[in-house]
mmCIF file of N, CA and C in Angstrom:
data_model
loop_
_atom_site.group_PDB
_atom_site.id
_atom_site.type_symbol
_atom_site.label_atom_id
_atom_site.label_comp_id
_atom_site.label_asym_id
_atom_site.label_seq_id
_atom_site.Cartn_x
_atom_site.Cartn_y
_atom_site.Cartn_z
ATOM 1 N N MET A 1 40.089 38.932 -55.352
ATOM 2 C CA MET A 1 40.493 38.162 -53.960
ATOM 3 C C MET A 1 41.719 37.161 -53.721
ATOM 4 N N SER A 2 41.689 37.299 -52.112
ATOM 5 C CA SER A 2 42.636 37.115 -52.000
ATOM 6 C C SER A 2 42.670 36.259 -51.257
ATOM 7 N N ALA A 3 43.709 35.164 -51.331
ATOM 8 C CA ALA A 3 43.249 33.276 -50.899
ATOM 9 C C ALA A 3 42.944 33.540 -49.254
ATOM 10 N N ARG A 4 42.700 34.255 -48.623
ATOM 11 C CA ARG A 4 42.443 34.182 -47.165
ATOM 12 C C ARG A 4 41.556 34.130 -47.113
ATOM 13 N N LYS A 5 40.238 35.548 -48.359
ATOM 14 C CA LYS A 5 38.680 35.412 -48.847
ATOM 15 C C LYS A 5 38.544 33.959 -49.757
ATOM 16 N N GLU A 6 39.400 32.941 -50.178
ATOM 17 C CA GLU A 6 38.812 32.555 -50.946
ATOM 18 C C GLU A 6 38.668 31.378 -50.194
ATOM 19 N N GLY A 7 39.735 30.898 -48.761
ATOM 20 C CA GLY A 7 39.504 30.345 -48.249
ATOM 21 C C GLY A 7 38.248 30.247 -47.398
ATOM 22 N N ALA A 8 38.299 30.781 -47.441
ATOM 23 C CA ALA A 8 37.027 31.238 -45.496
ATOM 24 C C ALA A 8 35.120 31.730 -46.687
ATOM 25 N N ALA A 9 35.493 31.831 -47.778
ATOM 26 C CA ALA A 9 34.175 31.087 -48.503
ATOM 27 C C ALA A 9 33.624 30.423 -49.051
ATOM 28 N N LEU A 10 34.624 29.432 -49.201
ATOM 29 C CA LEU A 10 34.623 28.224 -49.657
ATOM 30 C C LEU A 10 34.073 27.393 -48.414
ATOM 31 N N VAL A 11 34.884 27.672 -46.738
ATOM 32 C CA VAL A 11 34.680 27.037 -45.746
ATOM 33 C C VAL A 11 32.737 27.217 -46.122
ATOM 34 N N GLY A 12 31.947 28.645 -45.684
ATOM 35 C CA GLY A 12 31.061 29.118 -45.515
ATOM 36 C C GLY A 12 30.122 28.470 -45.983
ATOM 37 N N ALA A 13 30.588 27.701 -47.575
ATOM 38 C CA ALA A 13 29.455 27.461 -48.360
ATOM 39 C C ALA A 13 29.242 25.584 -48.095
ATOM 40 N N GLY A 14 30.851 25.128 -47.814
ATOM 41 C CA GLY A 14 30.940 23.815 -47.236
ATOM 42 C C GLY A 14 29.533 23.761 -45.805
ATOM 43 N N ALA A 15 29.861 24.820 -45.006
ATOM 44 C CA ALA A 15 28.932 24.810 -43.974
ATOM 45 C C ALA A 15 27.061 24.631 -44.386
ATOM 46 N N VAL A 16 26.785 25.474 -45.215
ATOM 47 C CA VAL A 16 25.547 25.689 -45.294
ATOM 48 C C VAL A 16 25.230 24.620 -46.201
ATOM 49 N N ALA A 17 26.520 24.057 -47.099
ATOM 50 C CA ALA A 17 26.227 22.801 -47.308
ATOM 51 C C ALA A 17 25.530 21.466 -46.383
ATOM 52 N N CYS A 18 26.237 21.746 -45.773
ATOM 53 C CA CYS A 18 26.002 20.951 -44.494
ATOM 54 C C CYS A 18 24.943 20.783 -43.882
ATOM 55 N N ALA A 19 24.521 21.830 -43.582
ATOM 56 C CA ALA A 19 23.669 22.463 -42.719
ATOM 57 C C ALA A 19 21.596 21.974 -43.639
ATOM 58 N N ALA A 20 22.394 22.427 -45.319
ATOM 59 C CA ALA A 20 20.881 21.524 -45.846
ATOM 60 C C ALA A 20 21.115 20.406 -46.210
ATOM 61 N N CYS A 21 22.385 19.562 -46.150
ATOM 62 C CA CYS A 21 22.256 18.832 -46.384
ATOM 63 C C CYS A 21 21.471 17.135 -45.171
ATOM 64 N N CYS A 22 22.194 17.951 -43.627
ATOM 65 C CA CYS A 22 22.499 17.069 -42.959
ATOM 66 C C CYS A 22 20.999 17.376 -41.878
ATOM 67 N N ALA A 23 20.583 18.436 -42.145
ATOM 68 C CA ALA A 23 19.947 19.426 -41.108
ATOM 69 C C ALA A 23 18.365 18.351 -40.584
ATOM 70 N N GLY A 24 18.442 17.615 -41.748
ATOM 71 C CA GLY A 24 16.861 16.381 -41.932
ATOM 72 C C GLY A 24 16.759 15.122 -40.894
ATOM 73 N N PRO A 25 18.357 14.402 -41.301
ATOM 74 C CA PRO A 25 18.723 13.791 -40.583
ATOM 75 C C PRO A 25 18.962 13.795 -38.821
ATOM 76 N N ILE A 26 19.257 15.517 -38.677
ATOM 77 C CA ILE A 26 19.569 15.521 -37.392
ATOM 78 C C ILE A 26 18.964 15.979 -36.875
ATOM 79 N N VAL A 27 17.446 16.965 -37.351
ATOM 80 C CA VAL A 27 15.920 16.551 -35.733
ATOM 81 C C VAL A 27 15.628 15.966 -36.868
ATOM 82 N N GLY A 28 15.198 14.466 -37.320
ATOM 83 C CA GLY A 28 14.944 13.158 -37.279
ATOM 84 C C GLY A 28 14.918 12.930 -36.286
ATOM 85 N N PHE A 29 16.689 12.841 -36.135
ATOM 86 C CA PHE A 29 17.272 12.472 -34.520
ATOM 87 C C PHE A 29 16.697 12.053 -33.368
ATOM 88 N N LEU A 30 17.198 13.940 -33.061
ATOM 89 C CA LEU A 30 15.995 14.858 -32.794
ATOM 90 C C LEU A 30 14.705 14.250 -31.930
ATOM 91 N N ALA A 31 14.421 14.166 -33.371
ATOM 92 C CA ALA A 31 12.592 13.955 -32.897
ATOM 93 C C ALA A 31 12.175 12.411 -32.314
ATOM 94 N N ALA A 32 13.411 11.949 -32.513
ATOM 95 C CA ALA A 32 13.290 9.703 -31.963
ATOM 96 C C ALA A 32 13.645 9.868 -31.255
ATOM 97 N N ILE A 33 14.757 10.890 -30.495
ATOM 98 C CA ILE A 33 14.970 10.788 -28.809
ATOM 99 C C ILE A 33 14.026 11.179 -27.930
ATOM 100 N N GLY A 34 12.897 12.505 -28.597
ATOM 101 C CA GLY A 34 12.369 12.796 -28.077
ATOM 102 C C GLY A 34 11.132 11.910 -27.643
ATOM 103 N N LEU A 35 10.709 11.344 -28.595
ATOM 104 C CA LEU A 35 9.644 10.907 -29.473
ATOM 105 C C LEU A 35 10.089 9.530 -28.097
ATOM 106 N N GLY A 36 11.427 8.518 -27.754
ATOM 107 C CA GLY A 36 11.814 7.651 -26.764
ATOM 108 C C GLY A 36 11.531 8.058 -25.721
ATOM 109 N N THR A 37 11.597 9.146 -25.392
ATOM 110 C CA THR A 37 11.554 9.440 -23.510
ATOM 111 C C THR A 37 10.410 10.168 -23.642
ATOM 112 N N ALA A 38 9.787 10.547 -24.901
ATOM 113 C CA ALA A 38 7.801 10.559 -24.513
ATOM 114 C C ALA A 38 7.243 8.969 -23.980
ATOM 115 N N THR A 39 7.664 8.500 -25.220
ATOM 116 C CA THR A 39 7.359 6.974 -24.663
ATOM 117 C C THR A 39 7.303 5.940 -23.780
ATOM 118 N N GLY A 40 9.199 6.406 -23.283
ATOM 119 C CA GLY A 40 9.582 5.646 -22.219
ATOM 120 C C GLY A 40 8.074 6.037 -20.579
ATOM 121 N N PHE A 41 8.374 7.451 -19.947
ATOM 122 C CA PHE A 41 8.017 7.788 -19.234
ATOM 123 C C PHE A 41 6.743 7.503 -19.582
ATOM 124 N N ALA A 42 5.857 7.342 -20.016
ATOM 125 C CA ALA A 42 3.917 7.108 -20.229
ATOM 126 C C ALA A 42 4.011 5.961 -20.152
ATOM 127 N N LEU A 43 5.418 4.620 -20.502
ATOM 128 C CA LEU A 43 5.085 2.957 -20.850
ATOM 129 C C LEU A 43 5.537 3.091 -19.085
ATOM 130 N N PHE A 44 6.650 3.742 -18.592
ATOM 131 C CA PHE A 44 7.151 3.256 -16.898
ATOM 132 C C PHE A 44 6.486 3.732 -16.462
ATOM 133 N N GLY A 45 5.824 5.375 -16.337
ATOM 134 C CA GLY A 45 3.935 5.761 -15.444
ATOM 135 C C GLY A 45 3.504 4.143 -15.655
ATOM 136 N N VAL A 46 2.718 4.120 -16.528
ATOM 137 C CA VAL A 46 1.509 3.548 -16.315
ATOM 138 C C VAL A 46 2.617 1.950 -15.706
ATOM 139 N N ALA A 47 3.092 1.909 -15.942
ATOM 140 C CA ALA A 47 4.005 0.769 -14.825
ATOM 141 C C ALA A 47 3.900 0.335 -13.845
ATOM 142 N N ALA A 48 4.244 1.531 -12.832
ATOM 143 C CA ALA A 48 4.775 1.765 -12.303
ATOM 144 C C ALA A 48 3.144 1.842 -11.177
ATOM 145 N N VAL A 49 2.137 2.736 -11.502
ATOM 146 C CA VAL A 49 0.705 2.817 -11.401
ATOM 147 C C VAL A 49 0.160 1.566 -11.365
ATOM 148 N N VAL A 50 0.277 0.289 -12.033
ATOM 149 C CA VAL A 50 0.091 -1.303 -12.176
ATOM 150 C C VAL A 50 0.474 -1.665 -10.920
ATOM 151 N N VAL A 51 2.335 -1.530 -11.304
ATOM 152 C CA VAL A 51 2.890 -2.274 -9.272
ATOM 153 C C VAL A 51 2.537 -1.203 -8.384
ATOM 154 N N GLY A 52 1.991 -0.276 -8.515
ATOM 155 C CA GLY A 52 1.894 0.083 -7.147
ATOM 156 C C GLY A 52 0.137 -0.483 -6.373
ATOM 157 N N ALA A 53 -1.026 -0.222 -7.889
ATOM 158 C CA ALA A 53 -2.110 -0.268 -7.447
ATOM 159 C C ALA A 53 -2.362 -2.174 -7.138
ATOM 160 N N LEU A 54 -0.918 -3.280 -7.696
ATOM 161 C CA LEU A 54 -1.434 -4.615 -7.247
ATOM 162 C C LEU A 54 -0.713 -4.402 -5.639
ATOM 163 N N ALA A 55 0.576 -3.689 -5.015
ATOM 164 C CA ALA A 55 1.475 -3.824 -4.667
ATOM 165 C C ALA A 55 -0.293 -3.547 -3.092
ATOM 166 N N VAL A 56 -0.732 -2.301 -3.441
ATOM 167 C CA VAL A 56 -1.837 -2.285 -2.596
ATOM 168 C C VAL A 56 -2.832 -2.952 -2.058
ATOM 169 N N ALA A 57 -3.500 -4.135 -3.468
ATOM 170 C CA ALA A 57 -4.270 -5.102 -3.178
ATOM 171 C C ALA A 57 -3.916 -6.061 -2.398
ATOM 172 N N VAL A 58 -2.551 -5.848 -2.959
ATOM 173 C CA VAL A 58 -1.526 -6.969 -2.041
ATOM 174 C C VAL A 58 -2.195 -7.214 -0.230
ATOM 175 N N VAL A 59 -1.975 -5.763 0.034
ATOM 176 C CA VAL A 59 -1.286 -5.513 1.646
ATOM 177 C C VAL A 59 -2.980 -5.261 2.048
ATOM 178 N N LEU A 60 -3.977 -5.303 1.086
ATOM 179 C CA LEU A 60 -4.968 -4.733 1.473
ATOM 180 C C LEU A 60 -5.797 -6.385 1.724
ATOM 181 N N VAL A 61 -5.603 -7.148 1.033
ATOM 182 C CA VAL A 61 -5.654 -8.611 1.043
ATOM 183 C C VAL A 61 -5.602 -9.566 2.073
ATOM 184 N N ARG A 62 -4.175 -9.077 2.716
ATOM 185 C CA ARG A 62 -3.581 -9.975 3.502
ATOM 186 C C ARG A 62 -3.948 -9.400 5.022
ATOM 187 N N ARG A 63 -4.290 -7.824 5.137
ATOM 188 C CA ARG A 63 -4.990 -7.211 6.374
ATOM 189 C C ARG A 63 -6.302 -7.793 6.718
ATOM 190 N N ARG A 64 -7.323 -7.979 5.449
ATOM 191 C CA ARG A 64 -8.793 -8.470 5.822
ATOM 192 C C ARG A 64 -8.319 -10.221 5.792
ATOM 193 N N ARG A 65 -7.592 -11.173 5.279
ATOM 194 C CA ARG A 65 -7.412 -12.377 5.762
ATOM 195 C C ARG A 65 -6.778 -12.720 7.100
ATOM 196 N N ARG A 66 -6.202 -11.506 7.995
ATOM 197 C CA ARG A 66 -5.679 -11.947 9.446
ATOM 198 C C ARG A 66 -6.523 -11.756 9.981
ATOM 199 N N ARG A 67 -7.531 -10.556 10.111
ATOM 200 C CA ARG A 67 -8.207 -9.438 10.237
ATOM 201 C C ARG A 67 -9.436 -10.874 11.040
ATOM 202 N N ALA A 68 -9.628 -11.517 9.701
ATOM 203 C CA ALA A 68 -10.714 -12.717 9.484
ATOM 204 C C ALA A 68 -10.867 -13.368 10.204
ATOM 205 N N GLN A 69 -9.182 -14.099 10.538
ATOM 206 C CA GLN A 69 -8.834 -15.117 10.977
ATOM 207 C C GLN A 69 -8.252 -15.549 12.720
ATOM 208 N N ALA A 70 -8.381 -13.512 12.881
ATOM 209 C CA ALA A 70 -7.941 -13.396 14.590
ATOM 210 C C ALA A 70 -9.451 -13.294 14.927
ATOM 211 N N CYS A 71 -10.271 -13.146 14.643
ATOM 212 C CA CYS A 71 -11.727 -13.312 15.043
ATOM 213 C C CYS A 71 -12.224 -14.341 14.264
ATOM 214 N N ALA A 72 -12.089 -15.483 13.751
ATOM 215 C CA ALA A 72 -12.424 -16.444 13.749
ATOM 216 C C ALA A 72 -12.937 -17.304 15.370
ATOM 217 N N ALA A 73 -13.515 -17.904 15.249
ATOM 218 C CA ALA A 73 -13.332 -18.725 16.591
ATOM 219 C C ALA A 73 -13.110 -20.695 15.966
ATOM 220 N N THR A 74 -11.567 -20.307 17.104
ATOM 221 C CA THR A 74 -11.521 -21.757 16.462
ATOM 222 C C THR A 74 -11.806 -23.463 16.844
ATOM 223 N N VAL A 75 -12.475 -22.799 18.263
ATOM 224 C CA VAL A 75 -13.570 -23.688 18.832
ATOM 225 C C VAL A 75 -14.936 -23.619 18.406
ATOM 226 N N PRO A 76 -16.339 -24.464 17.947
ATOM 227 C CA PRO A 76 -17.989 -23.704 17.668
ATOM 228 C C PRO A 76 -18.322 -23.654 19.373
ATOM 229 N N PRO A 77 -18.305 -22.756 19.855
ATOM 230 C CA PRO A 77 -19.329 -22.476 21.482
ATOM 231 C C PRO A 77 -20.185 -23.057 21.504
ATOM 232 N N THR A 78 -20.180 -24.187 22.691
ATOM 233 C CA THR A 78 -20.940 -25.275 22.925
ATOM 234 C C THR A 78 -21.831 -24.830 24.723
ATOM 235 N N GLU A 79 -23.244 -25.605 24.451
ATOM 236 C CA GLU A 79 -23.228 -25.004 26.114
ATOM 237 C C GLU A 79 -23.292 -26.197 26.553
ATOM 238 N N VAL A 80 -22.563 -25.482 27.597
ATOM 239 C CA VAL A 80 -21.793 -26.513 29.143
ATOM 240 C C VAL A 80 -22.857 -26.476 30.590
ATOM 241 N N PRO A 81 -22.638 -27.530 31.146
ATOM 242 C CA PRO A 81 -23.940 -27.365 32.345
ATOM 243 C C PRO A 81 -22.719 -26.981 33.441
ATOM 244 N N VAL A 82 -24.158 -25.613 34.019
ATOM 245 C CA VAL A 82 -23.359 -25.380 35.334
ATOM 246 C C VAL A 82 -23.813 -25.481 36.499
ATOM 247 N N THR A 83 -23.189 -25.671 37.519
ATOM 248 C CA THR A 83 -23.761 -26.155 38.855
ATOM 249 C C THR A 83 -23.345 -25.144 39.867
ATOM 250 N N LEU A 84 -24.377 -24.530 40.746
ATOM 251 C CA LEU A 84 -23.679 -23.812 41.629
ATOM 252 C C LEU A 84 -23.967 -24.564 42.707
ATOM 253 N N LEU A 85 -22.622 -24.623 43.315
ATOM 254 C CA LEU A 85 -22.429 -24.964 44.824
ATOM 255 C C LEU A 85 -22.993 -23.807 45.988
ATOM 256 N N ALA A 86 -23.922 -24.134 47.198
ATOM 257 C CA ALA A 86 -23.624 -23.085 47.656
ATOM 258 C C ALA A 86 -22.962 -23.340 49.215
ATOM 259 N N GLY A 87 -22.096 -23.070 50.251
ATOM 260 C CA GLY A 87 -21.234 -23.416 50.511
ATOM 261 C C GLY A 87 -22.035 -22.439 52.317
ATOM 262 N N PRO A 88 -20.493 -22.522 53.098
ATOM 263 C CA PRO A 88 -21.089 -21.628 53.777
ATOM 264 C C PRO A 88 -20.991 -20.242 54.461
ATOM 265 N N GLY A 89 -21.886 -19.701 54.934
ATOM 266 C CA GLY A 89 -21.895 -18.041 54.673
ATOM 267 C C GLY A 89 -22.745 -17.936 53.809
ATOM 268 N N PHE A 90 -23.538 -18.540 52.494
ATOM 269 C CA PHE A 90 -23.788 -18.306 51.361
ATOM 270 C C PHE A 90 -25.314 -18.630 51.425
ATOM 271 N N SER A 91 -26.478 -17.968 51.166
ATOM 272 C CA SER A 91 -27.336 -17.921 51.176
ATOM 273 C C SER A 91 -27.755 -18.003 49.485
ATOM 274 N N ALA A 92 -28.988 -18.379 49.444
ATOM 275 C CA ALA A 92 -29.988 -18.977 48.001
ATOM 276 C C ALA A 92 -30.917 -16.854 47.905
ATOM 277 N N ARG A 93 -30.889 -16.846 48.986
ATOM 278 C CA ARG A 93 -31.765 -15.802 48.791
ATOM 279 C C ARG A 93 -31.362 -14.153 47.707
ATOM 280 N N PRO A 94 -31.906 -13.638 47.275
ATOM 281 C CA PRO A 94 -31.664 -12.402 47.075
ATOM 282 C C PRO A 94 -31.097 -11.668 47.372
ATOM 283 N N VAL A 95 -29.804 -11.180 47.619
ATOM 284 C CA VAL A 95 -28.733 -9.850 48.563
ATOM 285 C C VAL A 95 -29.032 -8.519 47.768
ATOM 286 N N SER A 96 -28.908 -7.650 48.785
ATOM 287 C CA SER A 96 -29.041 -6.486 48.413
ATOM 288 C C SER A 96 -28.012 -5.840 48.473
ATOM 289 N N PRO A 97 -27.796 -4.772 46.602
ATOM 290 C CA PRO A 97 -26.355 -4.433 46.119
ATOM 291 C C PRO A 97 -26.172 -4.195 46.974
ATOM 292 N N LEU A 98 -26.367 -3.404 47.651
ATOM 293 C CA LEU A 98 -25.398 -2.081 49.044
ATOM 294 C C LEU A 98 -25.033 -2.806 50.192
ATOM 295 N N ARG A 99 -25.750 -3.954 49.817
ATOM 296 C CA ARG A 99 -24.901 -4.622 51.566
ATOM 297 C C ARG A 99 -24.373 -6.468 50.990
ATOM 298 N N SER A 100 -23.240 -6.769 51.523
ATOM 299 C CA SER A 100 -22.229 -7.958 51.095
ATOM 300 C C SER A 100 -23.262 -8.991 52.226
ATOM 301 N N THR A 101 -23.505 -10.167 51.793
ATOM 302 C CA THR A 101 -23.288 -11.051 52.534
ATOM 303 C C THR A 101 -22.741 -12.326 53.013
ATOM 304 N N GLY A 102 -21.718 -12.144 51.999
ATOM 305 C CA GLY A 102 -20.425 -13.249 51.869
ATOM 306 C C GLY A 102 -19.156 -13.155 52.950
ATOM 307 N N PRO A 103 -18.365 -14.257 53.122
ATOM 308 C CA PRO A 103 -18.079 -14.988 53.866
ATOM 309 C C PRO A 103 -16.582 -13.349 54.411
ATOM 310 N N GLY A 104 -16.994 -12.728 54.952
ATOM 311 C CA GLY A 104 -15.456 -11.790 55.854
ATOM 312 C C GLY A 104 -16.516 -10.621 55.485
ATOM 313 N N SER A 105 -17.483 -10.604 55.258
ATOM 314 C CA SER A 105 -17.716 -9.559 55.729
ATOM 315 C C SER A 105 -18.876 -8.518 56.684
ATOM 316 N N PRO A 106 -18.689 -8.039 56.742
ATOM 317 C CA PRO A 106 -19.229 -7.363 59.298
ATOM 318 C C PRO A 106 -20.316 -7.994 59.113
ATOM 319 N N THR A 107 -21.706 -7.996 58.001
ATOM 320 C CA THR A 107 -22.677 -8.287 58.075
ATOM 321 C C THR A 107 -22.814 -10.221 58.479
ATOM 322 N N ALA A 108 -22.012 -10.724 58.005
ATOM 323 C CA ALA A 108 -22.407 -12.427 57.859
ATOM 324 C C ALA A 108 -21.879 -12.454 59.842
#
């Protein structure tokens, strides 16, 4: 055999030995990277859903409170006496809906 073929055989045997010896840790490292990626994806996905749900809840509660405050009466309603005054040109008799008898009307 020539020196060149012996060197190539030695390199080939080294490559086979390396592949046999290091294949397990390399595959394990790649599997750990894959599991880490899957775990991170799931963890941050769930965290994003939780944060989104909390944000929606906060917005809905704020809207409901604002709407309740806008509709709430600030002063409770009370009864107030009303006095109707009749002045010149006004009468206490019922008025026809088709005719006006107030001041400035043509029939007054």
